[in-house]
XYZ file of C-alpha atoms in Angstrom:
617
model
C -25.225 -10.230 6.758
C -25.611 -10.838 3.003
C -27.287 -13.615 1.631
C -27.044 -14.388 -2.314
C -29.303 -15.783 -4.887
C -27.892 -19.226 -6.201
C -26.750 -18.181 -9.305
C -24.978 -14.660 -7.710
C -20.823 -14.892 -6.571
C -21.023 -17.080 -3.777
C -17.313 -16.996 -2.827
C -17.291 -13.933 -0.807
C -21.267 -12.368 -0.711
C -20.362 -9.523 -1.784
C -23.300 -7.207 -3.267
C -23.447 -4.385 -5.615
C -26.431 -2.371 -6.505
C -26.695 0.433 -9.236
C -29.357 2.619 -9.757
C -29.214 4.163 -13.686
C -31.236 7.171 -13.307
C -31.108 10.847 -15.509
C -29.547 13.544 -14.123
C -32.358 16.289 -12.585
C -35.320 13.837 -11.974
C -34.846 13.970 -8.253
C -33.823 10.707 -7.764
C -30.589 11.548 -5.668
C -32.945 11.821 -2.231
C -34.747 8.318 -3.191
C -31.263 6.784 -3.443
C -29.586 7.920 -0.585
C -32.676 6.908 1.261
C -32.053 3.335 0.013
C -28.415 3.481 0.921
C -29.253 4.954 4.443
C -31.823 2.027 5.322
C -29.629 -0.446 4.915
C -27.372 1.573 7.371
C -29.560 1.574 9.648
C -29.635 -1.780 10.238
C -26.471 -2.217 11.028
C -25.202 -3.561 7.851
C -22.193 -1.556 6.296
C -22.304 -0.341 3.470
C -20.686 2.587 0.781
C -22.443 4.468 -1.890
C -21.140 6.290 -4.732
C -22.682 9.158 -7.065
C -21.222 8.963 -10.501
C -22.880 12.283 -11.931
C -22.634 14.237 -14.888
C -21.309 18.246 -14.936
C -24.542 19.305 -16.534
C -27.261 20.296 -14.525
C -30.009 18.182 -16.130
C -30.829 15.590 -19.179
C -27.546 13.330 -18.848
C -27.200 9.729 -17.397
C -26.204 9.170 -13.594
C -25.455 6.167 -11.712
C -26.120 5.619 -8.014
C -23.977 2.836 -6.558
C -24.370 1.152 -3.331
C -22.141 -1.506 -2.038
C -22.995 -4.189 0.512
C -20.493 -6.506 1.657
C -20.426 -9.457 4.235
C -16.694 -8.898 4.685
C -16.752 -5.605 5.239
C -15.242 -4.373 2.103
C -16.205 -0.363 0.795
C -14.169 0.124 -2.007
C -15.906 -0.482 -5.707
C -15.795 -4.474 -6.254
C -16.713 -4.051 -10.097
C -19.827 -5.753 -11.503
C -23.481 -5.591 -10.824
C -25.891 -7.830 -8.696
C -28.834 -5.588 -8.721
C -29.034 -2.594 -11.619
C -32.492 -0.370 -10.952
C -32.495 0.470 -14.994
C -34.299 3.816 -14.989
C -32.580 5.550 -17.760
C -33.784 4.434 -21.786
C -30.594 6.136 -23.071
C -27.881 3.837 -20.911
C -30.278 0.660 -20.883
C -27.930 -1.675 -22.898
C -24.900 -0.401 -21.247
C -26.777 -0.842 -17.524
C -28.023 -4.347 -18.611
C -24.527 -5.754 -20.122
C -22.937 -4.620 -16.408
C -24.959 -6.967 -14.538
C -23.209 -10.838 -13.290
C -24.525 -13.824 -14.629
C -26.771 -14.766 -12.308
C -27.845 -11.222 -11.525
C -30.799 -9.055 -11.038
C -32.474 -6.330 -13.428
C -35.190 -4.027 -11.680
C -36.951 -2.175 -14.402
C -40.345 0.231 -15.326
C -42.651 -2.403 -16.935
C -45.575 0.214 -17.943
C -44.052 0.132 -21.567
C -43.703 -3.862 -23.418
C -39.800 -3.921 -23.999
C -38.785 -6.862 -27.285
C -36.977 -9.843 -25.260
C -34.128 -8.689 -27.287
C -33.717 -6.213 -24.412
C -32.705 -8.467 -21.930
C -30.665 -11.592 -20.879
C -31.304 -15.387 -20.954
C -28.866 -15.677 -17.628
C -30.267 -12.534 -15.506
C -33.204 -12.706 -13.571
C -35.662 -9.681 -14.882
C -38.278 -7.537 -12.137
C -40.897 -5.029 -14.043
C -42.627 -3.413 -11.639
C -44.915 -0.393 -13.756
C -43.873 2.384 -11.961
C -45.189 4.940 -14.628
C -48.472 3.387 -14.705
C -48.900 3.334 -10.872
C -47.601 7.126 -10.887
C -50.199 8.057 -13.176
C -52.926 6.132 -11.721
C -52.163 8.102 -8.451
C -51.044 11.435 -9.558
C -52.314 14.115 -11.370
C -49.494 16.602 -11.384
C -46.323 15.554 -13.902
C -43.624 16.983 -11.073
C -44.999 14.691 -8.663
C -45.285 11.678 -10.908
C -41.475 12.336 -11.247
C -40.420 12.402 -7.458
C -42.425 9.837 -6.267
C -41.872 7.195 -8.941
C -38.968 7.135 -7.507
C -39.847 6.600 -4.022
C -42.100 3.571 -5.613
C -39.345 2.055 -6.107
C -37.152 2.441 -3.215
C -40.699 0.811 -2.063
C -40.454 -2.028 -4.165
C -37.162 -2.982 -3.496
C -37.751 -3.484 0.129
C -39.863 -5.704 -0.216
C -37.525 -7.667 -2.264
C -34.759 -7.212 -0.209
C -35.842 -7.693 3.332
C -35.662 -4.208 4.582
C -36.848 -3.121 7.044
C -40.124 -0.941 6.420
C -39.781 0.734 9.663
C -36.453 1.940 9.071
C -37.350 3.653 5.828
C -40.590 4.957 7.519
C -38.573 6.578 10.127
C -35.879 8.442 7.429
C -38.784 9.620 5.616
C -39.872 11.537 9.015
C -36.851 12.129 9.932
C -35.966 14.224 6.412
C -39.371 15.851 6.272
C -39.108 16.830 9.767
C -41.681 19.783 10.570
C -43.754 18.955 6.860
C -45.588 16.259 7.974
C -47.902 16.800 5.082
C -44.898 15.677 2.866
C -43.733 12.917 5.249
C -46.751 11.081 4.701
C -47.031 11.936 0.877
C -43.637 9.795 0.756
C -44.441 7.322 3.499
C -47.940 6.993 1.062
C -46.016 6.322 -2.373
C -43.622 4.428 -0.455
C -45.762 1.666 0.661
C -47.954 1.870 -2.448
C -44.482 0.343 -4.606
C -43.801 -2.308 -1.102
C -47.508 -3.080 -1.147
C -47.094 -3.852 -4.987
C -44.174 -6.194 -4.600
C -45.663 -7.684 -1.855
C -48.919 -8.956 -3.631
C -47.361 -9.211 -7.283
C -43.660 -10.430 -7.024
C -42.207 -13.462 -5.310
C -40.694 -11.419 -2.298
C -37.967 -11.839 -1.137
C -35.839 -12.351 -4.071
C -32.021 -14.204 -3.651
C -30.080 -11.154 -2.645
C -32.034 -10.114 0.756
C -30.738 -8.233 3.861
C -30.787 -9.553 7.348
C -29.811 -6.754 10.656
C -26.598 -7.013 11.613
C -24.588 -5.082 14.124
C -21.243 -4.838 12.145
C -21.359 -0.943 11.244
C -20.795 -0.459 15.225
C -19.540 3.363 16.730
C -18.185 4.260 12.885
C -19.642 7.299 10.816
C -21.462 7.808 7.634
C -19.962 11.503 6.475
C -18.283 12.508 3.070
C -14.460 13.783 2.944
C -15.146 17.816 2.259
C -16.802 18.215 5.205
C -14.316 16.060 7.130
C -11.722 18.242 5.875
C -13.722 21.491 6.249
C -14.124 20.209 10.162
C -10.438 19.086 10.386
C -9.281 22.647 9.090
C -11.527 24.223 12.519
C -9.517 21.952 14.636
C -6.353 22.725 13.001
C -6.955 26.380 13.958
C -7.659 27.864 10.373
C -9.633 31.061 10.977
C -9.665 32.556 7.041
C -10.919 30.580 3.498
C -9.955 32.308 0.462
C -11.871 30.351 -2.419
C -13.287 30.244 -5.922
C -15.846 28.172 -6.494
C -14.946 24.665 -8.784
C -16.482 20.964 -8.788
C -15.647 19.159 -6.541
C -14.166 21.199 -3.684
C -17.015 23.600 -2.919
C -18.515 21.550 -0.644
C -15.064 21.662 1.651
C -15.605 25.729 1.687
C -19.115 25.912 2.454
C -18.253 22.625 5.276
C -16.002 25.385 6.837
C -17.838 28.157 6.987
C -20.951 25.863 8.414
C -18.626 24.663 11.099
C -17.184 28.036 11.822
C -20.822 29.430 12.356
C -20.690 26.728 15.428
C -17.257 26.463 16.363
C -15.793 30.014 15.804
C -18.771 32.356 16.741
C -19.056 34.039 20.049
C -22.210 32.929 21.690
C -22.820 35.847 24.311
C -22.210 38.707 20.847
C -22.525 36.698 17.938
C -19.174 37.903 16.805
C -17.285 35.914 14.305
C -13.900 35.053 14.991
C -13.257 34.098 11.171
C -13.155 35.705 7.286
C -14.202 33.476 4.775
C -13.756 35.483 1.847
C -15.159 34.021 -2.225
C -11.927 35.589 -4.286
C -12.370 37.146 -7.602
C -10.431 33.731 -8.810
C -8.123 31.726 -7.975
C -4.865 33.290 -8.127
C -6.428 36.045 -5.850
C -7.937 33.272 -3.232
C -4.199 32.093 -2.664
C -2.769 35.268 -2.399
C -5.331 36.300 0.148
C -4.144 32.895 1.987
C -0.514 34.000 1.699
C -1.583 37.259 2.947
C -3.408 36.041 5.745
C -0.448 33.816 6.812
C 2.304 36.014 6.532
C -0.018 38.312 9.358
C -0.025 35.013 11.864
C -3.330 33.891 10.824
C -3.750 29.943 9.601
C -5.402 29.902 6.351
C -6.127 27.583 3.600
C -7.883 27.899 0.043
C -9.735 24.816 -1.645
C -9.936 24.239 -5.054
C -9.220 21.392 -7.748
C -6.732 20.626 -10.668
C -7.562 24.097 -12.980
C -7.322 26.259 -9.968
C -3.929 24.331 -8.820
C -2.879 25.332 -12.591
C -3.910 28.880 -11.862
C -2.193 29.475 -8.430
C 1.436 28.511 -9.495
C 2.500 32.075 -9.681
C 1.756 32.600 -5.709
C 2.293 29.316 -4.750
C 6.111 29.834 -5.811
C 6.139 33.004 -3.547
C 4.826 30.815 -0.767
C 7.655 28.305 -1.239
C 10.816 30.934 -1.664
C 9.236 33.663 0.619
C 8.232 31.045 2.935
C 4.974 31.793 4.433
C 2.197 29.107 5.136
C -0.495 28.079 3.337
C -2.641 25.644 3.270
C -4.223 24.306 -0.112
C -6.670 21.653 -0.303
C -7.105 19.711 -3.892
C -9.977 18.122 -4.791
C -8.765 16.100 -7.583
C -10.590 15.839 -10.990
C -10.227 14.596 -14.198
C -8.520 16.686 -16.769
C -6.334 18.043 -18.576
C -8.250 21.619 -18.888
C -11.843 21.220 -18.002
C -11.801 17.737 -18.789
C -14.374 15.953 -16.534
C -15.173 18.019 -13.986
C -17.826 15.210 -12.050
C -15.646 12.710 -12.478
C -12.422 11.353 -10.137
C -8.687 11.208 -10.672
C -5.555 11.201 -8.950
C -3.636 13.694 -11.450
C -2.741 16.179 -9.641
C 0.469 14.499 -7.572
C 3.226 16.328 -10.211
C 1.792 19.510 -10.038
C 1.215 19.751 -6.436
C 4.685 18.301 -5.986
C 6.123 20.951 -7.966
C 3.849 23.605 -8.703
C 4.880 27.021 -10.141
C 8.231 27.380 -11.886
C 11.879 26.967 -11.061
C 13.072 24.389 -8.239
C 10.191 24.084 -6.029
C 9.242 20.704 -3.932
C 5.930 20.911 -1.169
C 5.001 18.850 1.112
C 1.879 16.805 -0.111
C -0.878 14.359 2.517
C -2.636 11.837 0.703
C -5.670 10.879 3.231
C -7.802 7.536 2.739
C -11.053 8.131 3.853
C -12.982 10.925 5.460
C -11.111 10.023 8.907
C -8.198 10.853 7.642
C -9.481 13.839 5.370
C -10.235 15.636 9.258
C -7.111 14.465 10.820
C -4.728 15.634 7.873
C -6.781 18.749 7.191
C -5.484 19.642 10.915
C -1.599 18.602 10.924
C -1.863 20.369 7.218
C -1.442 23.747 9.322
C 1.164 22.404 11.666
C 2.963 21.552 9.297
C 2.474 24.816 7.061
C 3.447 26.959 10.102
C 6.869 24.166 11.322
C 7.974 24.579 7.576
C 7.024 27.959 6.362
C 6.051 26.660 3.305
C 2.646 25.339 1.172
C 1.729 22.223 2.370
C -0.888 20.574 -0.445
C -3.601 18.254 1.003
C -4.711 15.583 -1.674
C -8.251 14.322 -1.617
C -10.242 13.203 -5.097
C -13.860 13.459 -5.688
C -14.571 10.173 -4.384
C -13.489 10.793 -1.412
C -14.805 14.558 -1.417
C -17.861 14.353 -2.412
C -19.214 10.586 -1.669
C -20.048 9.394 1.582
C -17.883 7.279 3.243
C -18.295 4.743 5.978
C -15.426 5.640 8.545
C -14.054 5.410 12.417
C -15.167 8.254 14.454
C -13.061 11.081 14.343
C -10.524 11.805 17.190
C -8.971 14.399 19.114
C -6.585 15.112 21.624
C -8.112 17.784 23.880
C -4.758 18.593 24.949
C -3.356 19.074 21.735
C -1.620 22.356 20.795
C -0.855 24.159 17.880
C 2.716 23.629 16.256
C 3.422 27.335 15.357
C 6.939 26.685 14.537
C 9.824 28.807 15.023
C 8.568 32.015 15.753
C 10.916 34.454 17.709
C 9.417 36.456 20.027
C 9.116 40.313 21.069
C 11.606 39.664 24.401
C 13.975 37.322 22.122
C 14.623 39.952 20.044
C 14.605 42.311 22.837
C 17.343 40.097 24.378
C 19.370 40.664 21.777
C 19.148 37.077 19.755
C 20.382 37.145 16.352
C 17.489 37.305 13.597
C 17.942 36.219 10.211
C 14.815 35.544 8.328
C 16.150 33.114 5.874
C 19.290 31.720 8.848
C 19.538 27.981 8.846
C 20.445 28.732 13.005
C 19.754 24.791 13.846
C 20.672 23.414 10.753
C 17.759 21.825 9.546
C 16.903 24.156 6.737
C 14.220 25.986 8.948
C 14.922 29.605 9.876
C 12.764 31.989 12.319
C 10.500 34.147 11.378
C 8.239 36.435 13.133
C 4.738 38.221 12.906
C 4.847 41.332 11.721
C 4.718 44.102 14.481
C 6.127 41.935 17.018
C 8.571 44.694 17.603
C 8.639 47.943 16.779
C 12.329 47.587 15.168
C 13.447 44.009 15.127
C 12.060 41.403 12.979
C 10.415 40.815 9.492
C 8.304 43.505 8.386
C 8.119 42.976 4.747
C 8.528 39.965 2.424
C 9.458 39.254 -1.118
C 9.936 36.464 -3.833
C 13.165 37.642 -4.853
C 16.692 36.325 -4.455
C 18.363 37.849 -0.884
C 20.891 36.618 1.817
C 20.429 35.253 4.933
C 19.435 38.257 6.880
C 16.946 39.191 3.878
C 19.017 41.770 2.033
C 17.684 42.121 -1.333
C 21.157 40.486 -3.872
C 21.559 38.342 -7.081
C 24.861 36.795 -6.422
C 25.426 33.559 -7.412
C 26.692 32.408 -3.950
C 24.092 33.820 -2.095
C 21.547 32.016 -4.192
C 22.584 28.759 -4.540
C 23.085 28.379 -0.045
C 19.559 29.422 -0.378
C 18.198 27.123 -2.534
C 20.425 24.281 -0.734
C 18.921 25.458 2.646
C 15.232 24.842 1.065
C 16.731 20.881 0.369
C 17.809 20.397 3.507
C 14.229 21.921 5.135
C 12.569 19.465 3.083
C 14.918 17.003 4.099
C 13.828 17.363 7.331
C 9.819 17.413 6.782
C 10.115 13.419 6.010
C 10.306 12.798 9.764
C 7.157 15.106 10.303
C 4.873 14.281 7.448
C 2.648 10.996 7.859
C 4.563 7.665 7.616
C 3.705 4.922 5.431
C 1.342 2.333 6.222
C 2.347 -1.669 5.758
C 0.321 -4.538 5.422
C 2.961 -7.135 5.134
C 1.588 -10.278 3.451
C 0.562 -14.006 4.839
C 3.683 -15.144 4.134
C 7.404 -13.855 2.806
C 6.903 -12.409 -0.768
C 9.695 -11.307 -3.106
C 6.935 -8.211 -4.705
C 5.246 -5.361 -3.117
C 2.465 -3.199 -4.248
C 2.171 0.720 -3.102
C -0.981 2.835 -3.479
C -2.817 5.653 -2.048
C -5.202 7.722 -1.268
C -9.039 6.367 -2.411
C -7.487 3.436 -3.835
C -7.303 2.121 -0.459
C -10.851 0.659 -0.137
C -10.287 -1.262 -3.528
C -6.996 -2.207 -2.906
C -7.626 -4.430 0.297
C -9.886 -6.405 -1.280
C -8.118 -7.275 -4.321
C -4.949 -7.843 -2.343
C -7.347 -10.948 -0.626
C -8.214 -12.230 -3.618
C -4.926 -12.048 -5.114
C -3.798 -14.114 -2.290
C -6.639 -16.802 -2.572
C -5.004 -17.430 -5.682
C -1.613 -17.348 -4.290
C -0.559 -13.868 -5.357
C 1.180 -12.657 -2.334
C 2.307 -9.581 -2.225
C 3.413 -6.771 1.036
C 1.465 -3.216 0.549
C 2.646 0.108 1.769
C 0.034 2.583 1.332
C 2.166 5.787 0.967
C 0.306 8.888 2.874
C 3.302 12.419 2.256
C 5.482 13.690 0.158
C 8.739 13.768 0.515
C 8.483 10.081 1.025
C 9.208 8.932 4.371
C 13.041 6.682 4.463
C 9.906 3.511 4.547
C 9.091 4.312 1.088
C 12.582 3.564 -0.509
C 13.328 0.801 2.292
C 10.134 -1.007 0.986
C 10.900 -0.925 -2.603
C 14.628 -1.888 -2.129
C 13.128 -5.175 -0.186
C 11.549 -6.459 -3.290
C 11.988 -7.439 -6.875
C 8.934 -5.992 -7.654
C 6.794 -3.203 -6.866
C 3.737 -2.347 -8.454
C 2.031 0.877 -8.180
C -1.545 1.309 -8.609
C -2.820 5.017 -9.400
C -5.514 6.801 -10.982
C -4.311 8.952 -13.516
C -2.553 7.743 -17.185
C 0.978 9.035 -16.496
C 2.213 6.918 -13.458
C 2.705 10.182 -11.603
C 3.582 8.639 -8.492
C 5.552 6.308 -9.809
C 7.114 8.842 -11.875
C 8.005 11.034 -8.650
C 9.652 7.872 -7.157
C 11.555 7.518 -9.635
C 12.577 11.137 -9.983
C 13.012 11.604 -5.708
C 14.386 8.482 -5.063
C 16.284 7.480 -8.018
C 14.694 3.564 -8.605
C 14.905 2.210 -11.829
C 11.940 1.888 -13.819
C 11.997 -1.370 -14.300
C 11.177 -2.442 -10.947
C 8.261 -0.465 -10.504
C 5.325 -1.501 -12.624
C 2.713 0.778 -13.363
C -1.412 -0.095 -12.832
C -2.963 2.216 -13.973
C -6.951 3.125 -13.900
C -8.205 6.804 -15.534
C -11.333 6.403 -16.432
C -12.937 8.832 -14.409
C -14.902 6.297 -12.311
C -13.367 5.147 -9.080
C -10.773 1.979 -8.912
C -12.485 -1.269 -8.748
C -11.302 -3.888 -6.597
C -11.876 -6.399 -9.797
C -9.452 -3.963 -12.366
C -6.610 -4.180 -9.840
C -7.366 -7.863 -9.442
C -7.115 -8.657 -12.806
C -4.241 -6.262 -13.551
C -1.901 -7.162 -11.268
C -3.049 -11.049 -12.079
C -2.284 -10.540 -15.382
C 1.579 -9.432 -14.658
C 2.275 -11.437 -12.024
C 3.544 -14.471 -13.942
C 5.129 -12.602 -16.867
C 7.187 -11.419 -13.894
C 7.842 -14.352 -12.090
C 6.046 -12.922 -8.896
C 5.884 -15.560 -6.552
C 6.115 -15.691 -2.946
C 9.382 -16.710 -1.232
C 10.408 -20.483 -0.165
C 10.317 -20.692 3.755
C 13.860 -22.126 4.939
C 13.631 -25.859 6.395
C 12.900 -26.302 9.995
């Protein structure tokens, strides 16, 4: 439960906070302690790091979002903004709502001229308590801001206890340290306590609405997913923001995939010279019955095209996990993006189309990190799992991840020793069922029957090495018709029709998700109604073009500048452009709920988007 100060937005209680701090003063552990307490009791909640790529000196914002609805994604707009950084104080102070809250270090007199007549200011000297208490400059650094986090539970109604108990909890087996926090901790409470009018408007209250779900960011969901999905090799080369997703795996293999009686490891995870030699170690890997996978993000997708091709026309599996960044080039390398749909659509050159999973949330990050390698192995071909740094590398507030014990691995058609002993007719690249999938088998599966080599040249059916025309072009048709059949196999579509008949739709994806269900409530307190399909694959599912052809209008919301899913509905599916209108957020920050809000307000009369007139009873 959220209560609200009289002048905050009392239509939905919705509550952001936003910590400005400088990159490298060790405030990251002081924040996520903050976002964690109010976890812990029971209140939901989602936290963002919007960091810099340098290692020290620049701004960083810490963002945690408390909602009485339930609602994760960004909402836009400040309630609370813990101003720690000089350098982005004007910019920190201008974000904050009417109405709002500004928590700042008083030890230095700032000119009114600093602040706003319609926020309500907090100086609490944090400097001048530090230095009061501390003799050593390090220390006056970390636990200023643990002063703080001190402070502001007094003002907000949480729970000391709970903090208390992190604090132990993190420090586990240094108790000399535990209480050196617990100490500056309830020297800033103490503070507020006898010096502040506590609580202030915005206070927290236990609640039990968090329930069985888990607190656990998207790399390592999809670094545990890729275990279950029965990857035993990582080929990878290091990049912001997918790291984390290798070293997930190989922390999870040390549990999962290590014999307990010898210690042996029953995996390779191998860091490649770069990344064109990480994916060709996957390819290499596959194409000897192995699963494998790489991860990596947009300049390493730019860098594997040349293999990625052979993966496609030689089809073998792989398994390539993007975590999306802002570019082009280096471009912003902390920041998130969803630019990468064209080239993982179509990476490397000539005709190429892959499959592509767009997962929501760290739930789905685990659960299409598995079916990535079913699918890889059923299609013989690079299957491309989309994630974005927001989803990577924040924490995310999710269900509990689920698996079917008696699951099995989809290994596709793979012939066997005695099939081929039996005399059954092997062509490598045969369409023998006629959906554009042929059978394949592991190398040394027989000692003169089967695949033992591989190429990315042009050949027949049965693999003979040929450029003719003819035998090109029913090979390149056969690769349609495979992908063809993939849009039964890949994730469907997700609908969320709206509260009554509307002649628009909206379609989105991936970390857009969280934002987008709020603003689609809003937009419908105001009598915007629209249906939603949140798309999950390429190829798109028969759903995808079914839902557009049902309304006038369909807007697309995306996070890049160049409408690139909108573009590759357009180019798959043949829609005209004019009935799919493009909203469009690439700022490197994550989507607010508020942008697509206002965004899709703003169009929705210009095109007459209006819901439908129920027929007379």
């Amino acid at each position: 439960m959220v209560g609200t100060h009289a002048a905050a937005d009392k239509r939905d209680e919705r509550l952001r906070r936003q910590f400005a701090n400088v990159n490298g003063s060790g405030s990251a552990s002081a924040n996520q302690l903050f976002a964690k307490s109010i976890l812990r009791m029971g209140i939901p909640i989602a936290s963002r790091n919007i960091f810099p790529s340098n290692i020290q000196g620049l701004p960083t914002w810490f963002e945690v979002r408390v909602s009485g609805e339930g609602h994760l994604g960004r909402r836009g707009g400040v309630d609370l903004m813990v101003a720690m950084n000089p350098q982005t104080w004007d910019r920190d102070v201008a974000e904050i709502d009417p109405g709002g809250y500004l928590f700042y270090d008083s030890t230095k007199p700032l000119p009114q001229s600093k602040f706003r007549a319609d926020i309500n200011v907090i100086g609490v000297p944090l400097t001048q308590m530090c230095n009061a208490a501390y003799t050593d400059s390090r220390q006056r650094q970390l636990f200023k801001n643990i002063i703080y986090v001190g402070a502001l539970s007094a003002l907000l109604q949480i729970e000391p206890k709970v903090i208390e108990t992190l604090l132990t909890e993190q420090f586990k087996g240094k108790e000399r340290l535990a209480k050196s926090n617990q100490d500056a901790f309830h020297m800033g409470r103490d503070w507020a306590l006898a010096n502040l009018e506590c609580p202030i408007g915005l206070r927290l209250a236990p609640s039990d609405k968090v329930g069985d779900r888990i607190y656990v960011d998207g790399n390592s969901a999809a670094g545990l997913g890729a275990v279950y999905g029965g990857a035993t090799v990582c080929a990878w080369y290091p990049i912001t923001p997918s790291t984390s997703l290798a070293e997930g795996f190989e922390r999870y293999c040390k549990r999962f995939r290590t014999e307990p009686e010898t210690g042996r490891k029953r995996y390779a995870i191998v860091q490649a010279e770069d990344e064109l030699a990480s994916i060709g170690m996957v390819i290499g890997a596959s194409w000897n019955g192995a699963r494998a996978f790489t991860a990596t993000s947009g300049p390493g997708i730019s860098l594997m095209q040349e293999f990625v091709g052979l993966s496609y026309f030689a089809e073998i599996p792989s398994v390539i996990f993007d975590v999306q960044r802002a570019g082009p080039s280096t471009g912003m390398p902390t920041r998130t993006q969803q630019s990468d749909v064209l080239a993982a659509a179509y990476a490397s050159h000539g005709d190429t189309k892959h499959l592509v999973l767009f997962p929501e949330d760290p739930r789905e990050c685990f659960e299409m990190g598995a079916q990535a390698f079913d699918l890889a192995d059923r299609f013989q071909q690079p299957v491309f799992v989309l994630l974005d740094l927001d989803i990577g590398m924040n924490d995310w507030l999710c269900e509990p991840f689920a698996w079917d014990d008696s699951r099995r691995m989809d290994r596709g058609k793979v012939m066997t020793a005695e099939e081929l002993e039996a005399g059954q007719v092997f062509g490598r690249y045969l369409d023998a069922d006629g959906d554009g999938v042929p059978y394949r088998t592991y190398p040394g599966t027989h000692p003169s029957k089967g695949a033992f080599f591989t190429r990315g040249t042009s050949r027949d059916r049965f693999a003979k090495y040929t450029e003719q025309g003819a035998a090109y072009v029913d090979n390149m048709q056969r690769l349609l018709r495979k992908f063809e059949t993939a849009k039964a196999h890949v994730p469907r579509p997700v609908e969320r029709p709206a509260a009554q008949p509307a002649r628009a739709g909206v379609l989105y994806y991936g970390s857009s998700s969280a934002a987008m269900t709020e603003a689609l409530a809003a937009l419908e307190a105001e009598g915007v109604h629209l249906d939603a399909l949140r798309i999950r694959a390429f190829p798109f599912h028969d759903d995808v073009l079914d839902f557009i052809a049902r309304h006038d209008k369909v807007f697309v919301v995306e996070q890049n500048r160049d409408a690139q899913l909108r573009t590759l509905l357009m180019t798959e599916g043949g829609i005209d452009a004019a009935r799919l209108v493009p909203i469009l957020h690439y700022d490197g920050t994550p989507i607010t709920a508020r942008f697509i809000h206002a965004a899709i307000a703003d169009k929705a009369p210009v095109l007459n988007v209006v819901p439908m007139r129920k027929a007379a009873p």
